Structure formats: structure tokens, C-alpha cells
Short mmCIF file of C-alpha atoms and ligand atoms in Angstrom, two decimals:
data_model
loop_
_atom_site.label_atom_id
_atom_site.label_comp_id
_atom_site.label_asym_id
_atom_site.label_seq_id
_atom_site.Cartn_x
_atom_site.Cartn_y
_atom_site.Cartn_z
CA MET A 1 0.00 0.00 0.00
CA GLN A 2 1.18 3.52 -0.80
CA GLN A 3 2.32 6.15 1.70
CA HIS A 4 -0.52 8.03 3.27
CA ASP A 5 -0.95 11.23 5.25
CA LEU A 6 -3.76 10.11 7.53
CA ASN A 7 -3.16 10.37 11.25
CA THR A 8 -6.62 9.92 12.66
CA VAL A 9 -9.23 7.69 11.08
CA LEU A 10 -12.78 7.54 12.42
CA ILE A 11 -14.89 4.40 12.06
CA THR A 12 -18.63 4.92 12.54
CA GLY A 13 -20.68 1.82 13.24
CA ALA A 14 -17.62 0.41 14.98
CA ALA A 15 -19.70 -2.02 17.07
CA GLY A 16 -21.08 -3.84 14.00
CA ASP A 17 -19.62 -6.90 12.31
CA ILE A 18 -17.57 -5.01 9.70
CA GLY A 19 -16.50 -2.45 12.31
CA ARG A 20 -15.23 -5.20 14.59
CA ARG A 21 -13.23 -6.75 11.76
CA LEU A 22 -11.69 -3.42 10.69
CA ARG A 23 -10.78 -2.48 14.26
CA LYS A 24 -8.58 -5.57 14.42
CA LEU A 25 -7.19 -5.37 10.88
CA PHE A 26 -6.33 -1.65 11.16
CA LYS A 27 -4.39 -1.89 14.43
CA GLY A 28 -0.99 -0.36 13.71
CA VAL A 29 -2.03 0.82 10.21
CA TYR A 30 -3.15 4.33 11.23
CA SER A 31 -1.61 6.27 14.13
CA ARG A 32 -5.02 6.87 15.71
CA LEU A 33 -8.29 5.04 15.24
CA ARG A 34 -11.34 6.75 16.70
CA LEU A 35 -14.31 4.44 17.07
CA SER A 36 -17.91 5.51 17.29
CA ASP A 37 -21.31 3.87 17.47
CA ILE A 38 -24.58 4.54 19.20
CA LYS A 39 -23.58 2.06 21.92
CA LYS A 40 -20.17 1.07 23.23
CA PRO A 41 -18.91 -2.22 21.71
CA ALA A 42 -18.96 -4.99 24.32
CA ASP A 43 -15.43 -6.11 23.40
CA LEU A 44 -13.73 -2.67 23.52
CA ASP A 45 -10.05 -2.93 24.48
CA ALA A 46 -8.58 -0.57 27.07
CA ASP A 47 -6.34 1.09 24.45
CA GLU A 48 -9.21 1.79 22.00
CA ASP A 49 -10.55 5.35 21.65
CA PHE A 50 -14.37 5.25 21.63
CA VAL A 51 -16.87 8.14 21.50
CA ALA A 52 -20.61 7.31 21.47
CA ALA A 53 -22.77 9.25 18.98
CA ASP A 54 -26.26 9.05 17.54
CA LEU A 55 -25.70 10.04 13.89
CA TYR A 56 -29.13 11.71 13.85
CA ASP A 57 -27.73 14.32 16.25
CA TYR A 58 -25.64 16.77 14.18
CA ALA A 59 -23.87 18.23 17.23
CA ALA A 60 -22.77 14.73 18.26
CA VAL A 61 -21.49 14.04 14.74
CA GLU A 62 -19.56 17.33 14.75
CA LYS A 63 -17.74 16.16 17.87
CA ILE A 64 -16.67 12.79 16.49
CA VAL A 65 -15.34 14.20 13.19
CA THR A 66 -13.22 16.96 14.77
CA GLY A 67 -9.52 16.40 14.12
CA VAL A 68 -10.13 13.45 11.82
CA ASP A 69 -8.40 12.96 8.43
CA GLY A 70 -10.47 10.09 7.09
CA ILE A 71 -13.82 8.48 7.90
CA VAL A 72 -15.01 4.94 7.29
CA HIS A 73 -18.75 5.42 7.49
CA LEU A 74 -20.33 2.09 8.41
CA GLY A 75 -22.90 3.51 10.83
CA GLY A 76 -26.63 3.25 10.25
CA PHE A 77 -29.32 0.60 9.99
CA SER A 78 -27.91 -2.36 8.07
CA VAL A 79 -31.02 -4.16 6.80
CA GLU A 80 -34.56 -3.30 5.67
CA GLY A 81 -36.64 -1.48 8.28
CA PRO A 82 -39.57 0.91 8.72
CA TRP A 83 -39.17 4.25 6.96
CA ASP A 84 -38.74 6.30 10.13
CA VAL A 85 -35.85 4.06 11.22
CA ILE A 86 -34.16 4.17 7.79
CA HIS A 87 -34.77 7.90 7.51
CA ARG A 88 -33.29 8.67 10.89
CA ALA A 89 -30.19 6.49 10.70
CA ASN A 90 -29.38 6.27 6.98
CA ILE A 91 -30.77 9.45 5.44
CA VAL A 92 -30.36 12.13 8.13
CA GLY A 93 -27.46 10.25 9.75
CA CYS A 94 -25.58 9.94 6.47
CA TYR A 95 -26.20 13.60 5.60
CA ASN A 96 -24.87 14.65 9.00
CA VAL A 97 -21.67 12.64 8.49
CA PHE A 98 -20.90 14.12 5.04
CA GLU A 99 -21.87 17.67 6.03
CA ALA A 100 -19.90 17.62 9.29
CA ALA A 101 -16.93 15.95 7.55
CA TYR A 102 -16.80 18.67 4.91
CA ARG A 103 -17.14 21.49 7.45
CA ALA A 104 -14.39 19.97 9.64
CA GLY A 105 -11.98 19.67 6.68
CA VAL A 106 -11.92 15.86 6.63
CA LYS A 107 -10.09 14.71 3.48
CA ARG A 108 -11.56 11.28 2.78
CA VAL A 109 -14.77 9.38 3.33
CA VAL A 110 -15.30 5.70 2.56
CA PHE A 111 -19.03 5.04 2.56
CA ALA A 112 -20.46 1.57 3.18
CA SER A 113 -23.03 1.32 0.41
CA SER A 114 -24.64 -2.03 -0.32
CA ASN A 115 -25.53 -4.48 -3.05
CA HIS A 116 -29.13 -3.59 -2.18
CA ALA A 117 -28.71 -0.27 -4.05
CA ILE A 118 -28.70 -2.42 -7.21
CA GLY A 119 -30.61 -5.46 -5.89
CA PHE A 120 -33.25 -5.53 -8.62
CA TYR A 121 -30.80 -6.38 -11.40
CA PRO A 122 -31.35 -9.99 -12.46
CA ARG A 123 -28.74 -12.48 -11.31
CA ALA A 124 -28.22 -13.44 -14.94
CA ARG A 125 -26.90 -9.96 -15.76
CA ARG A 126 -23.32 -9.02 -14.90
CA ILE A 127 -23.16 -5.33 -14.09
CA GLY A 128 -20.42 -2.77 -13.59
CA THR A 129 -20.50 0.37 -11.47
CA ASP A 130 -21.85 2.51 -14.29
CA VAL A 131 -25.45 1.25 -14.12
CA THR A 132 -28.49 3.15 -12.86
CA VAL A 133 -29.36 2.22 -9.28
CA ARG A 134 -32.20 -0.32 -8.85
CA PRO A 135 -32.79 -0.48 -5.10
CA ASP A 136 -34.66 -3.45 -3.69
CA SER A 137 -35.82 -1.93 -0.38
CA ARG A 138 -36.07 1.33 1.56
CA TYR A 139 -32.67 0.31 2.91
CA GLY A 140 -31.33 0.04 -0.67
CA VAL A 141 -32.77 3.48 -1.47
CA SER A 142 -30.91 4.91 1.53
CA LYS A 143 -27.67 3.43 0.20
CA ALA A 144 -28.30 4.96 -3.24
CA PHE A 145 -28.92 8.26 -1.42
CA GLY A 146 -25.58 7.93 0.36
CA GLU A 147 -23.80 7.32 -2.96
CA ALA A 148 -25.45 10.43 -4.43
CA LEU A 149 -24.55 12.49 -1.38
CA GLY A 150 -20.95 11.33 -1.66
CA ALA A 151 -20.86 12.45 -5.29
CA LEU A 152 -22.21 15.87 -4.33
CA TYR A 153 -19.60 16.44 -1.63
CA ALA A 154 -16.84 15.19 -3.94
CA ASP A 155 -17.85 17.24 -6.98
CA LYS A 156 -18.86 20.43 -5.17
CA HIS A 157 -16.59 20.44 -2.12
CA GLY A 158 -13.57 18.33 -3.06
CA LEU A 159 -14.05 15.58 -0.49
CA ARG A 160 -12.44 12.36 -1.72
CA VAL A 161 -15.15 9.78 -1.57
CA THR A 162 -15.25 6.03 -2.16
CA CYS A 163 -18.53 4.10 -2.06
CA LEU A 164 -18.27 0.37 -1.48
CA ARG A 165 -21.29 -1.59 -2.68
CA ILE A 166 -20.72 -4.32 -0.16
CA GLY A 167 -21.99 -7.82 -0.89
CA ASN A 168 -21.94 -9.93 2.25
CA VAL A 169 -19.03 -9.92 4.66
CA GLY A 170 -18.45 -13.15 6.56
CA ASP A 171 -16.02 -15.94 7.30
CA ALA A 172 -17.57 -17.97 4.45
CA PRO A 173 -20.43 -17.62 1.93
CA ALA A 174 -23.69 -18.65 3.62
CA ASP A 175 -25.75 -19.81 0.60
CA LEU A 176 -25.94 -19.86 -3.22
CA ARG A 177 -26.42 -16.10 -3.56
CA ARG A 178 -23.51 -15.41 -1.26
CA LEU A 179 -21.24 -17.51 -3.54
CA SER A 180 -21.63 -14.54 -5.89
CA ILE A 181 -21.50 -11.64 -3.42
CA TRP A 182 -19.34 -12.88 -0.52
CA VAL A 183 -16.40 -10.79 0.64
CA SER A 184 -13.82 -11.63 3.28
CA GLY A 185 -13.00 -9.18 6.06
CA GLU A 186 -9.44 -8.86 4.72
CA ASP A 187 -10.67 -7.95 1.24
CA ILE A 188 -13.05 -5.31 2.62
CA ALA A 189 -10.14 -3.90 4.62
CA GLN A 190 -8.06 -3.76 1.42
CA LEU A 191 -10.83 -1.82 -0.37
CA VAL A 192 -11.25 0.59 2.54
CA ARG A 193 -7.51 1.26 2.55
CA ILE A 194 -7.59 2.04 -1.18
CA GLY A 195 -10.41 4.54 -0.52
CA LEU A 196 -8.51 6.17 2.34
CA GLU A 197 -5.04 6.16 0.81
CA HIS A 198 -4.95 5.99 -2.98
CA PRO A 199 -3.74 9.36 -4.33
CA ASP A 200 -6.02 9.35 -7.38
CA ILE A 201 -9.37 8.88 -5.65
CA ARG A 202 -11.88 11.67 -6.30
CA TYR A 203 -15.20 9.86 -6.38
CA GLU A 204 -15.30 6.12 -7.00
CA ILE A 205 -17.68 3.23 -6.61
CA PHE A 206 -16.27 -0.26 -6.03
CA TYR A 207 -18.01 -3.53 -5.40
CA GLY A 208 -17.21 -4.99 -2.00
CA VAL A 209 -16.73 -8.52 -3.24
CA SER A 210 -13.94 -11.11 -3.13
CA ASP A 211 -12.53 -12.98 -6.14
CA ASN A 212 -15.70 -15.01 -6.75
CA ALA A 213 -16.04 -17.00 -9.97
CA ALA A 214 -19.85 -16.54 -9.84
CA SER A 215 -19.74 -12.80 -9.10
CA PHE A 216 -22.68 -10.73 -10.39
CA TRP A 217 -20.37 -7.77 -10.76
CA ASP A 218 -17.58 -6.48 -12.95
CA ASN A 219 -15.21 -4.97 -10.38
CA SER A 220 -12.60 -3.73 -12.85
CA ASN A 221 -12.84 -0.22 -11.43
CA ALA A 222 -11.52 -1.48 -8.09
CA ARG A 223 -8.80 -3.49 -9.85
CA ARG A 224 -7.76 -0.31 -11.67
CA PHE A 225 -6.94 1.15 -8.25
CA GLY A 226 -4.88 -1.90 -7.31
CA TYR A 227 -7.48 -4.11 -5.60
CA ARG A 228 -6.27 -7.72 -5.55
CA PRO A 229 -8.84 -9.77 -3.63
CA GLN A 230 -7.49 -12.85 -1.85
CA GLY A 231 -10.77 -14.52 -0.88
CA ARG A 232 -12.49 -17.00 -3.24
CA ALA A 233 -16.07 -18.06 -2.56
CA GLU A 234 -15.56 -21.21 -4.66
CA ASP A 235 -13.32 -22.60 -1.91
CA PHE A 236 -16.53 -22.91 0.15
CA ARG A 237 -18.91 -24.05 -2.62
CA ALA A 238 -19.94 -27.39 -1.08
CA GLN A 239 -20.86 -25.90 2.29
CA ALA A 240 -22.72 -22.96 0.70
CA LEU A 241 -24.79 -25.32 -1.47
CA ALA A 242 -25.54 -27.56 1.51
CA ALA A 243 -26.84 -24.50 3.40
CA GLN A 244 -28.91 -23.49 0.35
CA GLU A 245 -30.60 -26.93 0.32
CA LYS A 246 -32.16 -26.10 3.68
CA ARG A 247 -33.75 -22.89 2.37
CA ALA A 248 -37.23 -22.69 0.87
CA PRO A 249 -37.32 -21.64 -2.81
CA ASP A 250 -38.09 -17.94 -3.31
CA ALA A 251 -39.61 -17.30 -6.76
CA VAL A 252 -38.73 -13.60 -6.76
CA GLY A 253 -35.64 -13.53 -4.55
CA ASP A 254 -33.94 -16.32 -6.48
CA ARG A 255 -34.21 -14.29 -9.71
CA TYR A 256 -32.62 -11.08 -8.50
CA GLN A 257 -29.25 -10.09 -7.08
CA GLY A 258 -30.77 -8.69 -3.87
CA GLY A 259 -32.39 -12.04 -2.99
CA PRO A 260 -34.84 -11.89 -0.07
CA PHE A 261 -34.72 -8.08 0.03
CA CYS A 262 -36.49 -8.23 -3.38
CA SER A 263 -39.22 -10.67 -2.36
CA ASP A 264 -39.89 -8.93 0.97
CA GLU A 265 -43.13 -6.88 0.57
CA TYR A 266 -43.14 -7.77 -3.15
CA ASP A 267 -46.45 -6.92 -4.79
CA ALA A 268 -46.76 -9.77 -7.33
CA ASP A 269 -50.14 -8.62 -8.68
CA ARG A 270 -48.90 -5.17 -9.56
CA ALA A 271 -45.23 -5.77 -10.32
CA GLU A 272 -45.70 -8.54 -12.89
C1 15L B 1 -26.47 -5.98 3.46
O1 15L B 1 -26.41 -4.87 2.97
C2 15L B 1 -26.63 -6.19 4.91
O2 15L B 1 -26.04 -5.17 5.67
C3 15L B 1 -26.15 -7.54 5.35
O3 15L B 1 -26.57 -7.76 6.66
C4 15L B 1 -26.64 -8.66 4.43
O4 15L B 1 -28.03 -8.74 4.47
C5 15L B 1 -26.16 -8.35 3.02
O5 15L B 1 -26.56 -7.08 2.62
C6 15L B 1 -26.64 -9.37 1.99
O6 15L B 1 -27.17 -8.96 0.94
O7 15L B 1 -26.43 -10.56 2.18
#
């Protein structure tokens, strides 16, 4: 990885699964890691710097971004939910992070977008990062909003922004769909580091996916910036297919990249 000029990096959503992985993988990479979440992580080490913040509260967000060079914005609601929950955490919360980051002079933001921003593309179609968003849920809409907000702050205010359309982070792919979208913690960490450190980043979208033979996505944009994923979902094919056997068929979800997020609340009479 190239030289970087980041002293303090803030991770929002530090108590979540990806946050926990990055906290470990980034130890010793940046001089200071500031962690934030609405609640203190249960496994916080004595040497970790944690500040609680509700992202809906602009004044609280202002405090956590002060003195920070780069932000990894993982905070928010991470699945489908009622509109008021999504609105509070992922729309207002995301706005507060970008606005406060810009006003505080933060240089870089890596935003955790999601495959659910493009979940209604059919599995049979391989897409790049240049497609129109096709969200599969209110959650997916909030991720598309975050990507748009990132573009605004990059183009208008010079923030360097990377959006990661994350598939599914885990130790192994959990089913057939995850054979296509799985990403290891180490590969997500590699993508985040590119977003924080690569000198040529202005505004980029990468897929957060490992080197999966069945990937739905063309991730050549990430490769252009040096991404070399090490994880391969195919190494876990047998166990993923065995797990899939135990799942009920899902006529809509099995057709689309977003899976169950597509079939949830699906209005078959009107949509077909
Ligand atoms: C996501 O965006 C969620 O945060 C995660 O919990 C999984 O549901 C993942 O997508 C997925 O699509 O498997």
C-alpha cells in the first residue's frame, strides 16, 4: 500500500460486524483510530478510543469528526426497516456525516453502500459500477442516497469519496447467492484502505466482493486502483450449497441479485 498522510481515522458503526473486523485489521495501520457507534462495543479494548454518537444528532457528529483525516462510514441501519428508522439512521445520519466531515476539513470518506442499491438487477446480468441504481428496499434506497450524497460532496466540495457496494461480509459464503456476493474481512479492509489512501481517488464506486467465480459484478474499477482480492467463494462451494438446500425456494428472490430483500413486501399482482 502507498504512503498516506492520515493520522486519525474515524470508524462509525464500529460495534457492528464489519466495524469489529476493521478495528482488528487496522491496528498499527493508522496512528489513531477513533471508534464511534450509538452504543459502546462490548469487546472494547482498554487502548481503544471510543466516542458514542447518535448520527441523527448533528452536534454529536460534529464532535466525532473533529480532528479526523479520514472516515469509514459504516454507521446506520444495516437491513430493511420501517421508513422512520431508515430515515433517521441512513438518510439524516448519512447527511450529518458528510456535512460535518466537509465542514471539519476531513479529506476522505469511505461510505459503506450495499448491493441492495442495485438489488433488482437480475442475477443473470453481470453489471459494472456505471449502471443506474435499482434499489430493492427502503434500505437500498438509503444506500443509493448515500452514494449520491458522496458524489455531491466530492464534486462540489472536493471531499475524496469512495462508495463500497458491499456484498456480504463473513467468514464464508452462507448460501448460493452469497457464492456470488461474498467478501472476506481482509478484502473489505483492502478496499477501505484504497479509498482512504490511494492518491487518485476523487469519487469512485467499487463492489465490495472477493474474487468469486460466480460474481454478479464487474469490479474492474476497483482493480484499476490496485485491488487484488485474496478470498475466493468457490473454496466454500460445497458448504454454501448444503446450506442453500435447507432454504425454501423464493420465486422472486432467487431471480434477482438482492435475494430476499427483493421478495420482501413484493407486490406480485402489480409488479408482474
Ligand atoms: C447488506 O447490505 C446487509 O447489511 C447484510 O446484513 C446482508 O443482508 C447483506 O446485505 C446481503 O445482501 O447478504
